[in-house]
Amino acid sequence: MGFLRRVAGVSLRDRTDYFVICTEMASFKPTKVQVYPKLGEKVTQDTLYWKNYKAPVQIKEFGAITNIDFSPVAPHNFAVTAFTRIHIYGPFSQEPVKTFTRFKDTAYCGRFRSDGQLLVAGCEDSVVRLFDVSGKVALRMFKGHTKAVHVTDFTSDRYQILTGSDDYTCRLWDIPNATELNTYQEHTDYIRCGVTSKLNRDLFITGSYDHTLKLFDARADKSVMTMDHGQPVESLLLYPSEGLLVSAGGRHVKVWDLLKGGQPLVSLKNHHKTVTCLCLSSNGHRLLSASLDRHVKVYNTTNYKVVHNFDYAASILSLALAPDDESIVVGMTNSILSIKHRKSLEESKEISSQQRRQPSYRVFVKGKNYVPKQDDYLVSKPVKQHLAKYDKQLKKFNVSKALDTALETWTRLRKPEITVAVIKELDRRGTLKNALAGRDEQGLARLLNFLIGNMVDPRFAPVLVTAAEMILDIYQSIIGQSPVVDRQLLRLQELLEREIDYQQDLLEVLGMLDTMFASSLPRKEVPCPGVSRANGLAQGESSISRPQVQAT
């Protein structure tokens, strides 16, 4: 009343100016979108370590990349085996520094010797070729296999070569004399992976598509240990201590204890498709596995839990880590070679400094330590308010258009909390029923689809239940006229019935847990002063009250 009296006491023109000022002061408040906690991955030391790589450098090869091997000596070039070629790349080069093309068919498994001077590779034509890294022509050609050779490696003494072939045999070759030393024919299917011991020149292990791993000793005529992986074996890896062996085949990665006769220790099944290659970090504390499902998993070798994950664009055939984990190189089925280099310390600092807020204009004009004086006047610019599309419609009181804007495909799928916030704001204003009414079949179906996708979410349920009740009240007369809307309503009914059943089951489980917790707690007697423990009566009272007779 006091407000009306003050307004009535001024002229008409003054009243108009007064209401304009009041309207400008009461500016539009944007819709408050509630921020919900994100249930993302925890930021651990592994996350920070494995995410500290630059954007990948991608190089197109001539075919699927089947093998990648880093040179053990500086500058740690790496050999990429793809189709009929082996390219050698420098640590930071995007063009090959060396190319070996003396293959008549597809090349396989190009590997460096421990001194980085020689490179050996198998081929589809069954010939094993030995190259000098500084030359072009093959130094030796080892012939004896009858089918494609997929496995090659040097022994630790540098003078012998191990090979494994699709003819079910593995062989040892002498480099100086170019002769075959021994042949082992124990596998019953293709030999597709193998590894030599770095501590003992006579020991090597092979893996085959017959599901077995076999440990051989060159001093014996047959294998000394056999392990069954259960799936065709694609890759093998020895720990630096060589007490543990890791095998990959099918969707499984298995760890074997060689010191206990090949006893299985761990079986991991974290991939959705065949695991194709294995790798170990420079310190030996992290195991990496790559698969046809386009993922690279990083495991902690203490508990073998996944600590990080890399995603790639295509199925992965080969994987290698540079010394000190400076680079991650991945070869894929689409002939793309992906190289990720670790960020330097200066680059990491530069990125963090760019993310800091830049100083304001007055800092540059007045200086960092400027203190305003008592007589100074602060002239501030009016801050322009930037409103979202739905807020602009709400400001114009177009409630139906505001809800339509919040129900756009990207918003309702990626940011459902925005749609829920708009519905909540409309309900607060009392205009939600008007916004929901007057919709055609397509608009109503889109609204019901949003309710079906988010109704059972506990974050949104209190708001969406109110909206669902209003929709049923408004459109109950048209039920049966649109098959699309009828199907949506049936789905919503089934969803709610199933959710109610879940809630009832959870309440029953909660009741069981309460009973179990109550029965497991020790009972404590609470003594009451002046009460007998025998019968619960106060001391001095008799259990049977007798009338007192007064003598006359």
Coordinates of C-alpha atoms in Angstrom, one line a residue:
M1 CA 0.0 0.0 0.0
G2 CA 2.8 2.4 0.8
F3 CA 4.2 1.7 -2.7
L4 CA 0.9 2.6 -4.3
R5 CA 0.6 5.8 -2.3
R6 CA 4.0 6.9 -3.4
V7 CA 3.2 6.2 -7.0
A8 CA -0.2 7.9 -6.8
G9 CA 1.4 11.1 -5.5
V10 CA 3.4 11.8 -8.7
S11 CA 2.4 12.9 -12.2
L12 CA 1.6 10.5 -15.0
R13 CA 4.9 11.1 -16.8
D14 CA 6.9 10.5 -13.6
R15 CA 4.9 7.3 -13.0
T16 CA 5.8 6.0 -16.5
D17 CA 9.5 6.8 -16.0
Y18 CA 9.4 5.1 -12.6
F19 CA 8.0 1.9 -14.0
V20 CA 10.5 1.9 -16.8
I21 CA 13.3 2.2 -14.3
C22 CA 11.9 -0.6 -12.1
T23 CA 11.6 -2.8 -15.2
E24 CA 15.2 -2.2 -16.2
M25 CA 16.4 -2.8 -12.7
A26 CA 14.6 -6.2 -12.6
S27 CA 16.6 -7.7 -15.4
F28 CA 15.9 -11.2 -16.8
K29 CA 17.5 -14.0 -14.8
P30 CA 18.8 -16.9 -17.0
T31 CA 17.6 -20.4 -16.3
K32 CA 19.8 -22.0 -13.7
V33 CA 21.1 -25.4 -15.0
Q34 CA 22.0 -27.6 -12.1
V35 CA 25.5 -29.0 -12.3
Y36 CA 25.6 -32.7 -11.5
P37 CA 28.7 -34.6 -10.4
K38 CA 30.5 -36.3 -13.2
L39 CA 31.1 -40.0 -12.8
G40 CA 34.3 -40.0 -14.9
E41 CA 37.6 -41.7 -14.4
K42 CA 39.7 -40.7 -11.5
V43 CA 42.8 -38.6 -12.2
T44 CA 45.7 -40.8 -11.1
Q45 CA 49.4 -40.6 -11.7
D46 CA 49.0 -43.1 -14.5
T47 CA 46.4 -40.9 -16.2
L48 CA 48.7 -37.9 -16.0
Y49 CA 51.7 -39.9 -17.2
W50 CA 50.0 -41.6 -20.2
K51 CA 48.1 -38.5 -21.3
N52 CA 51.3 -36.4 -21.5
Y53 CA 51.7 -37.1 -25.2
K54 CA 51.3 -34.8 -28.1
A55 CA 48.7 -35.2 -30.9
P56 CA 49.6 -38.2 -33.0
V57 CA 51.6 -38.0 -36.2
Q58 CA 50.0 -40.2 -38.8
I59 CA 51.9 -41.7 -41.7
K60 CA 50.3 -43.6 -44.6
E61 CA 52.1 -46.9 -45.4
F62 CA 51.7 -49.2 -48.4
G63 CA 49.8 -51.9 -46.5
A64 CA 48.8 -53.3 -43.1
I65 CA 51.5 -52.7 -40.6
T66 CA 52.3 -56.1 -39.0
N67 CA 55.4 -55.3 -36.9
I68 CA 57.2 -52.4 -35.3
D69 CA 60.6 -52.8 -33.6
F70 CA 62.9 -50.1 -32.0
S71 CA 66.6 -50.2 -32.3
P72 CA 68.2 -50.8 -28.9
V73 CA 70.9 -48.2 -29.5
A74 CA 70.7 -44.4 -29.9
P75 CA 69.1 -42.6 -31.7
H76 CA 66.6 -45.4 -31.4
N77 CA 65.2 -45.6 -34.9
F78 CA 62.4 -48.0 -35.4
A79 CA 61.7 -50.5 -38.2
V80 CA 58.1 -50.7 -39.7
T81 CA 57.2 -53.8 -41.6
A82 CA 54.3 -53.2 -44.0
F83 CA 53.4 -55.1 -47.2
T84 CA 56.6 -55.8 -49.3
R85 CA 58.8 -53.1 -47.5
I86 CA 60.5 -52.4 -44.3
H87 CA 60.9 -48.7 -43.5
I88 CA 63.2 -47.3 -40.9
Y89 CA 62.2 -44.0 -39.3
G90 CA 64.1 -41.7 -37.1
P91 CA 62.7 -40.7 -33.7
F92 CA 61.1 -37.5 -35.0
S93 CA 61.1 -38.0 -38.8
Q94 CA 58.0 -38.3 -40.8
E95 CA 59.8 -39.7 -43.8
P96 CA 61.8 -43.0 -43.7
V97 CA 65.5 -42.6 -43.4
K98 CA 66.1 -46.1 -44.8
T99 CA 64.0 -48.5 -46.9
F100 CA 64.4 -52.2 -47.6
T101 CA 62.5 -53.4 -50.7
R102 CA 64.2 -56.6 -51.6
F103 CA 61.2 -58.7 -51.0
K104 CA 59.3 -60.6 -53.6
D105 CA 56.2 -60.9 -51.4
T106 CA 54.8 -59.7 -48.1
A107 CA 57.5 -59.1 -45.5
Y108 CA 57.1 -60.1 -41.8
C109 CA 58.7 -59.4 -38.5
G110 CA 61.6 -57.0 -39.2
R111 CA 63.8 -57.0 -36.0
F112 CA 67.0 -55.3 -35.0
R113 CA 70.0 -57.0 -33.4
S114 CA 71.0 -55.9 -29.9
D115 CA 73.8 -53.8 -31.4
G116 CA 71.4 -52.1 -33.9
Q117 CA 73.7 -52.9 -36.9
L118 CA 71.8 -55.9 -38.4
L119 CA 68.1 -56.4 -39.2
V120 CA 66.4 -59.7 -40.0
A121 CA 63.0 -60.3 -41.6
G122 CA 60.8 -63.2 -42.8
C123 CA 58.8 -63.3 -46.0
E124 CA 55.7 -64.9 -47.6
D125 CA 58.1 -66.7 -50.0
S126 CA 59.6 -68.7 -47.1
V127 CA 63.1 -67.0 -47.4
V128 CA 64.7 -65.3 -44.3
R129 CA 66.8 -62.2 -45.2
L130 CA 69.5 -60.5 -43.1
F131 CA 70.3 -56.9 -43.8
D132 CA 73.0 -54.5 -42.8
V133 CA 71.2 -51.3 -41.6
S134 CA 73.7 -49.1 -43.4
G135 CA 73.4 -51.0 -46.7
K136 CA 70.6 -52.0 -49.1
V137 CA 71.3 -55.5 -50.3
A138 CA 70.7 -58.6 -48.1
L139 CA 73.9 -59.9 -46.5
R140 CA 72.4 -63.4 -46.0
M141 CA 69.4 -65.4 -47.3
F142 CA 68.4 -68.4 -45.3
K143 CA 66.4 -71.0 -47.2
G144 CA 64.9 -74.1 -45.7
H145 CA 61.3 -73.3 -44.7
T146 CA 58.5 -74.3 -47.1
K147 CA 55.9 -71.7 -46.2
A148 CA 55.7 -68.1 -45.0
V149 CA 58.0 -67.1 -42.2
H150 CA 56.2 -64.9 -39.6
V151 CA 58.7 -65.1 -36.7
T152 CA 62.3 -63.9 -36.7
D153 CA 64.6 -62.9 -33.8
F154 CA 68.3 -62.8 -32.8
T155 CA 69.7 -64.9 -30.0
S156 CA 71.5 -63.1 -27.2
D157 CA 75.0 -64.1 -28.5
R158 CA 74.2 -62.2 -31.8
Y159 CA 75.4 -65.0 -34.0
Q160 CA 72.2 -67.1 -34.4
I161 CA 68.7 -66.4 -35.7
L162 CA 65.4 -68.0 -34.6
T163 CA 62.7 -68.4 -37.2
G164 CA 59.1 -69.7 -37.1
S165 CA 57.0 -70.6 -40.1
D166 CA 53.6 -71.7 -41.3
D167 CA 55.1 -75.1 -42.1
Y168 CA 54.8 -75.8 -38.3
T169 CA 58.6 -75.7 -37.7
C170 CA 60.9 -73.4 -35.9
R171 CA 64.6 -73.3 -36.8
L172 CA 67.9 -72.0 -35.6
W173 CA 70.4 -70.6 -38.1
D174 CA 74.1 -69.7 -37.8
I175 CA 74.8 -66.2 -39.2
P176 CA 78.6 -66.5 -40.1
N177 CA 78.1 -69.8 -42.0
A178 CA 74.6 -69.2 -43.2
T179 CA 73.7 -72.7 -42.2
E180 CA 70.8 -74.3 -40.4
L181 CA 71.7 -75.5 -36.9
N182 CA 68.5 -77.3 -35.7
T183 CA 64.9 -77.8 -36.6
Y184 CA 62.0 -78.4 -34.2
Q185 CA 58.7 -79.7 -35.4
E186 CA 56.4 -80.1 -32.4
H187 CA 53.7 -77.6 -33.2
T188 CA 50.6 -78.8 -35.2
D189 CA 49.6 -75.4 -36.6
Y190 CA 51.1 -72.1 -37.8
I191 CA 53.8 -70.6 -35.6
R192 CA 53.0 -66.9 -35.5
C193 CA 55.1 -65.5 -32.5
G194 CA 58.3 -66.2 -30.7
V195 CA 60.8 -64.7 -28.4
T196 CA 64.4 -65.4 -27.5
S197 CA 66.0 -65.2 -24.0
K198 CA 68.3 -62.2 -23.5
L199 CA 70.0 -63.9 -20.6
N200 CA 70.6 -67.4 -22.1
R201 CA 71.5 -67.8 -25.8
D202 CA 70.1 -71.4 -25.8
L203 CA 66.5 -70.6 -24.6
F204 CA 63.6 -69.5 -26.8
I205 CA 59.8 -69.7 -26.7
T206 CA 57.4 -70.1 -29.6
G207 CA 53.6 -69.6 -29.8
S208 CA 51.3 -71.3 -32.3
Y209 CA 47.8 -71.4 -33.5
D210 CA 47.6 -74.9 -32.0
H211 CA 47.0 -73.0 -28.7
T212 CA 50.3 -74.0 -27.1
L213 CA 53.5 -72.3 -26.0
K214 CA 56.7 -74.3 -26.1
L215 CA 60.0 -73.5 -24.3
F216 CA 63.0 -74.9 -26.2
D217 CA 66.6 -75.4 -25.2
A218 CA 69.0 -75.5 -28.1
R219 CA 71.1 -78.1 -26.2
A220 CA 68.1 -80.5 -26.3
D221 CA 66.3 -82.1 -29.3
K222 CA 62.8 -81.3 -28.1
S223 CA 60.9 -78.8 -26.0
V224 CA 61.4 -78.7 -22.3
M225 CA 58.1 -77.0 -21.3
T226 CA 54.6 -76.8 -22.8
M227 CA 51.8 -74.5 -21.8
D228 CA 48.2 -74.4 -23.1
H229 CA 46.9 -70.9 -23.8
G230 CA 43.5 -72.1 -24.9
Q231 CA 43.3 -69.8 -27.9
P232 CA 45.5 -69.3 -31.1
V233 CA 48.6 -67.5 -29.7
E234 CA 49.3 -64.1 -31.4
S235 CA 52.1 -62.6 -29.3
L236 CA 54.6 -63.4 -26.6
L237 CA 56.5 -61.2 -24.2
L238 CA 59.2 -62.1 -21.6
Y239 CA 59.7 -59.9 -18.5
P240 CA 63.3 -58.5 -18.1
S241 CA 63.9 -61.0 -15.2
E242 CA 62.6 -63.8 -17.6
G243 CA 60.8 -65.5 -14.7
L244 CA 57.4 -64.5 -16.1
L245 CA 56.0 -65.0 -19.6
V246 CA 53.0 -63.1 -21.1
S247 CA 51.0 -64.6 -23.9
A248 CA 48.2 -63.1 -26.0
G249 CA 45.6 -65.0 -28.0
G250 CA 41.9 -64.6 -28.6
R251 CA 40.5 -62.1 -26.1
H252 CA 42.8 -63.3 -23.3
V253 CA 46.2 -62.1 -22.0
K254 CA 47.8 -64.7 -19.7
V255 CA 50.8 -64.5 -17.4
W256 CA 52.9 -67.7 -16.8
D257 CA 55.5 -68.4 -14.1
L258 CA 58.3 -70.2 -15.8
L259 CA 60.2 -70.7 -12.5
K260 CA 57.3 -72.9 -11.4
G261 CA 57.1 -75.1 -14.5
G262 CA 54.8 -72.8 -16.5
Q263 CA 52.2 -72.3 -13.9
P264 CA 49.4 -69.8 -14.9
L265 CA 49.3 -66.8 -12.7
V266 CA 46.8 -64.4 -14.2
S267 CA 44.2 -64.5 -17.0
L268 CA 43.0 -61.1 -18.3
K269 CA 40.0 -60.5 -20.5
N270 CA 39.7 -56.8 -21.0
H271 CA 39.4 -56.6 -24.8
H272 CA 36.4 -57.3 -26.9
K273 CA 38.3 -58.7 -29.9
T274 CA 41.5 -60.6 -30.6
V275 CA 44.6 -59.3 -28.8
T276 CA 47.3 -58.9 -31.4
C277 CA 50.4 -57.6 -29.7
L278 CA 52.1 -56.9 -26.3
C279 CA 54.6 -54.4 -25.0
L280 CA 56.3 -53.5 -21.7
S281 CA 57.1 -50.0 -20.5
S282 CA 60.7 -49.0 -20.0
N283 CA 60.7 -49.6 -16.2
G284 CA 58.8 -52.9 -16.5
H285 CA 56.0 -51.7 -14.2
R286 CA 53.3 -51.4 -16.9
L287 CA 52.1 -53.9 -19.5
L288 CA 50.5 -52.8 -22.7
S289 CA 48.2 -54.9 -24.9
A290 CA 46.7 -53.9 -28.3
S291 CA 43.7 -55.5 -30.0
L292 CA 41.5 -55.5 -33.1
D293 CA 38.9 -53.7 -31.0
R294 CA 41.0 -50.5 -31.6
H295 CA 42.1 -50.1 -27.9
V296 CA 45.4 -50.2 -26.2
K297 CA 45.1 -51.2 -22.5
V298 CA 47.8 -50.3 -19.9
Y299 CA 48.0 -52.7 -16.9
N300 CA 49.7 -52.3 -13.6
T301 CA 52.0 -55.3 -13.3
T302 CA 51.5 -55.5 -9.5
N303 CA 47.8 -56.3 -9.5
Y304 CA 47.1 -56.4 -13.3
K305 CA 44.4 -53.8 -13.2
V306 CA 43.8 -51.5 -16.2
V307 CA 45.2 -48.1 -15.3
H308 CA 44.8 -46.4 -18.7
N309 CA 43.3 -46.8 -22.1
F310 CA 44.1 -45.5 -25.6
D311 CA 41.6 -45.4 -28.4
Y312 CA 42.5 -45.6 -32.1
A313 CA 40.6 -45.2 -35.4
A314 CA 41.2 -48.7 -36.7
S315 CA 42.1 -52.3 -35.6
I316 CA 45.6 -52.5 -34.2
L317 CA 48.1 -55.1 -35.5
S318 CA 51.4 -53.9 -34.0
L319 CA 52.6 -51.8 -31.0
A320 CA 56.0 -50.6 -29.7
L321 CA 57.3 -48.2 -27.0
A322 CA 60.4 -46.2 -27.4
P323 CA 63.1 -46.3 -24.7
D324 CA 62.0 -44.2 -21.6
D325 CA 58.5 -44.3 -23.1
E326 CA 59.3 -41.3 -25.3
S327 CA 57.1 -42.4 -28.1
I328 CA 54.2 -44.8 -28.6
V329 CA 54.0 -46.2 -32.2
V330 CA 51.0 -48.1 -33.4
G331 CA 50.4 -49.9 -36.7
M332 CA 46.8 -50.4 -37.9
T333 CA 45.0 -52.5 -40.5
N334 CA 44.1 -49.4 -42.5
S335 CA 47.9 -48.9 -43.3
I336 CA 48.2 -45.9 -40.9
L337 CA 51.2 -45.6 -38.7
S338 CA 50.4 -43.5 -35.6
I339 CA 53.2 -41.9 -33.6
K340 CA 52.7 -40.1 -30.3
H341 CA 55.7 -38.2 -28.9
R342 CA 55.9 -37.3 -25.2
K343 CA 55.7 -33.6 -24.4
S344 CA 58.8 -32.0 -23.1
L345 CA 58.9 -30.2 -19.8
E346 CA 58.9 -26.8 -21.5
E347 CA 55.9 -27.6 -23.6
S348 CA 53.9 -28.8 -20.5
K349 CA 54.8 -25.6 -18.7
E350 CA 53.8 -23.5 -21.7
I351 CA 50.4 -25.2 -22.0
S352 CA 49.7 -24.6 -18.3
S353 CA 50.7 -21.0 -18.5
Q354 CA 48.4 -20.5 -21.5
Q355 CA 45.5 -21.8 -19.5
R356 CA 46.0 -19.2 -16.8
R357 CA 43.8 -16.1 -16.9
Q358 CA 45.3 -13.2 -18.7
P359 CA 45.8 -9.9 -16.7
S360 CA 43.1 -7.2 -17.1
Y361 CA 43.6 -4.0 -19.1
R362 CA 44.1 -1.8 -16.0
V363 CA 47.1 -3.9 -14.9
F364 CA 48.9 -3.0 -18.1
V365 CA 47.9 0.7 -17.8
K366 CA 48.4 1.3 -14.1
G367 CA 50.8 -1.4 -13.1
K368 CA 50.4 -4.6 -11.0
N369 CA 50.8 -2.8 -7.6
Y370 CA 48.6 0.1 -8.3
V371 CA 46.3 1.0 -5.3
P372 CA 43.2 3.2 -6.1
K373 CA 43.0 6.5 -4.3
Q374 CA 40.2 7.8 -2.1
D375 CA 39.0 10.4 -4.7
D376 CA 39.1 8.0 -7.7
Y377 CA 35.9 7.2 -9.5
L378 CA 35.4 3.8 -11.0
V379 CA 33.7 3.9 -14.4
S380 CA 32.3 0.5 -15.2
K381 CA 30.9 -0.6 -18.6
P382 CA 27.5 -2.3 -18.7
V383 CA 28.1 -6.0 -19.1
K384 CA 26.0 -7.4 -22.0
Q385 CA 24.1 -10.4 -21.0
H386 CA 24.4 -13.3 -23.4
L387 CA 21.4 -15.6 -23.2
A388 CA 20.9 -19.1 -24.5
K389 CA 18.2 -19.7 -27.2
Y390 CA 15.8 -21.1 -24.7
D391 CA 16.3 -18.2 -22.4
K392 CA 15.6 -15.7 -25.2
Q393 CA 12.3 -17.5 -25.8
L394 CA 11.5 -17.5 -22.1
K395 CA 12.2 -13.7 -22.0
K396 CA 9.6 -13.2 -24.7
F397 CA 7.2 -15.6 -22.9
N398 CA 7.3 -18.0 -25.8
V399 CA 7.1 -21.1 -23.5
S400 CA 6.3 -23.6 -26.2
K401 CA 9.3 -22.5 -28.4
A402 CA 11.5 -22.5 -25.3
L403 CA 10.7 -26.1 -24.7
D404 CA 11.2 -27.0 -28.4
T405 CA 14.6 -25.4 -28.3
A406 CA 15.5 -27.4 -25.2
L407 CA 14.3 -30.6 -26.9
E408 CA 16.7 -30.2 -29.9
T409 CA 18.6 -33.3 -30.8
W410 CA 22.0 -32.3 -29.6
T411 CA 20.7 -30.8 -26.3
R412 CA 18.5 -33.7 -25.3
L413 CA 21.1 -36.3 -26.1
R414 CA 24.3 -34.7 -24.9
K415 CA 23.0 -32.2 -22.2
P416 CA 19.7 -33.6 -20.8
E417 CA 20.2 -31.5 -17.7
I418 CA 19.5 -28.4 -19.8
T419 CA 16.2 -29.8 -21.0
V420 CA 15.2 -30.8 -17.4
A421 CA 16.2 -27.3 -16.2
V422 CA 13.9 -25.7 -18.7
I423 CA 11.0 -28.0 -17.7
K424 CA 11.7 -27.2 -14.1
E425 CA 11.7 -23.4 -14.8
L426 CA 8.4 -23.7 -16.7
D427 CA 6.9 -25.6 -13.9
R428 CA 8.0 -22.9 -11.4
R429 CA 6.4 -20.2 -13.5
G430 CA 3.2 -22.2 -13.8
T431 CA 3.4 -22.4 -17.6
L432 CA 4.5 -26.0 -18.1
K433 CA 1.0 -27.2 -19.0
N434 CA 0.8 -24.5 -21.7
A435 CA 4.2 -25.4 -23.1
L436 CA 3.3 -29.1 -23.3
A437 CA -0.1 -28.6 -24.9
G438 CA -0.9 -28.1 -28.6
R439 CA 1.8 -30.4 -30.0
D440 CA 1.5 -32.5 -33.1
E441 CA 2.4 -36.2 -33.4
Q442 CA 6.1 -35.6 -34.1
G443 CA 6.5 -33.1 -31.3
L444 CA 4.7 -35.3 -28.8
A445 CA 6.7 -38.4 -29.8
R446 CA 10.0 -36.5 -29.3
L447 CA 8.9 -35.4 -25.9
L448 CA 7.9 -38.9 -24.9
N449 CA 11.1 -40.2 -26.2
F450 CA 13.0 -37.9 -23.9
L451 CA 10.9 -39.0 -20.9
I452 CA 11.6 -42.7 -21.7
G453 CA 15.3 -42.1 -21.9
N454 CA 15.6 -40.1 -18.7
M455 CA 12.6 -40.9 -16.5
V456 CA 14.4 -43.5 -14.3
D457 CA 17.5 -41.3 -13.8
P458 CA 17.3 -40.4 -10.1
R459 CA 18.7 -36.9 -11.0
F460 CA 15.8 -36.1 -13.3
A461 CA 12.9 -38.2 -11.9
P462 CA 11.3 -35.6 -9.6
V463 CA 10.9 -33.1 -12.4
L464 CA 10.0 -35.5 -15.2
V465 CA 7.3 -37.3 -13.2
T466 CA 5.4 -34.0 -13.0
A467 CA 5.8 -33.4 -16.7
A468 CA 4.6 -37.0 -17.5
E469 CA 1.5 -36.6 -15.4
M470 CA 0.6 -33.4 -17.2
I471 CA 1.2 -35.0 -20.6
L472 CA -1.2 -37.9 -19.7
D473 CA -3.8 -35.4 -18.5
I474 CA -3.6 -33.2 -21.7
Y475 CA -3.4 -36.0 -24.3
Q476 CA -5.6 -38.7 -22.8
S477 CA -8.4 -38.0 -25.3
I478 CA -6.2 -38.8 -28.3
I479 CA -4.9 -42.2 -27.1
G480 CA -5.6 -44.7 -29.8
Q481 CA -5.5 -42.2 -32.6
S482 CA -1.7 -42.3 -33.3
P483 CA 0.2 -45.7 -33.4
V484 CA 3.5 -43.8 -32.9
V485 CA 2.3 -42.2 -29.7
D486 CA 0.6 -45.4 -28.5
R487 CA 3.9 -47.3 -28.8
Q488 CA 5.7 -44.6 -26.9
L489 CA 3.1 -44.7 -24.1
L490 CA 3.4 -48.5 -23.9
R491 CA 7.1 -48.3 -23.7
L492 CA 6.8 -45.6 -20.9
Q493 CA 4.4 -47.8 -19.0
E494 CA 6.7 -50.9 -19.3
L495 CA 9.6 -48.8 -18.2
L496 CA 7.8 -47.5 -15.1
E497 CA 6.5 -50.9 -14.2
R498 CA 10.0 -52.4 -14.4
E499 CA 11.4 -49.6 -12.3
I500 CA 8.7 -50.1 -9.7
D501 CA 9.7 -53.8 -9.6
Y502 CA 13.3 -52.9 -9.1
Q503 CA 12.4 -50.5 -6.3
Q504 CA 10.4 -53.2 -4.5
D505 CA 13.2 -55.7 -4.9
L506 CA 15.7 -53.1 -3.5
L507 CA 13.4 -52.4 -0.6
E508 CA 13.2 -56.2 0.2
V509 CA 17.0 -56.4 0.0
L510 CA 17.3 -53.4 2.3
G511 CA 15.0 -55.0 4.8
M512 CA 17.1 -58.2 4.8
L513 CA 20.3 -56.2 5.3
D514 CA 18.7 -54.3 8.2
T515 CA 17.7 -57.6 9.8
M516 CA 21.2 -59.0 9.3
F517 CA 22.9 -55.9 10.7
A518 CA 20.5 -55.8 13.7
S519 CA 21.2 -59.5 14.5
S520 CA 24.9 -59.1 14.2
L521 CA 25.1 -56.2 16.7
P522 CA 25.8 -57.3 20.3
R523 CA 22.9 -56.8 22.8
K524 CA 23.6 -54.6 25.7
E525 CA 21.5 -54.5 28.9
V526 CA 20.7 -51.0 30.2
P527 CA 20.4 -51.2 34.0
C528 CA 17.6 -49.1 35.6
P529 CA 18.3 -47.9 39.1
G530 CA 15.9 -49.2 41.8
V531 CA 14.5 -52.0 39.6
S532 CA 15.1 -55.7 40.4
R533 CA 16.5 -57.7 37.5
A534 CA 14.5 -60.7 38.6
N535 CA 11.0 -59.5 38.1
G536 CA 11.4 -55.9 37.0
L537 CA 9.8 -54.5 40.2
A538 CA 11.2 -51.8 42.4
Q539 CA 13.1 -53.0 45.4
G540 CA 11.0 -53.5 48.5
E541 CA 7.8 -54.4 46.4
S542 CA 6.3 -57.8 46.7
S543 CA 5.3 -59.7 43.7
I544 CA 1.8 -60.3 45.2
S545 CA 0.2 -57.3 46.9
R546 CA -1.5 -58.3 50.1
P547 CA -4.1 -56.2 51.9
Q548 CA -3.0 -55.0 55.3
V549 CA -5.4 -55.9 58.2
Q550 CA -5.5 -53.4 61.1
A551 CA -5.9 -55.0 64.5
T552 CA -8.8 -53.7 66.6

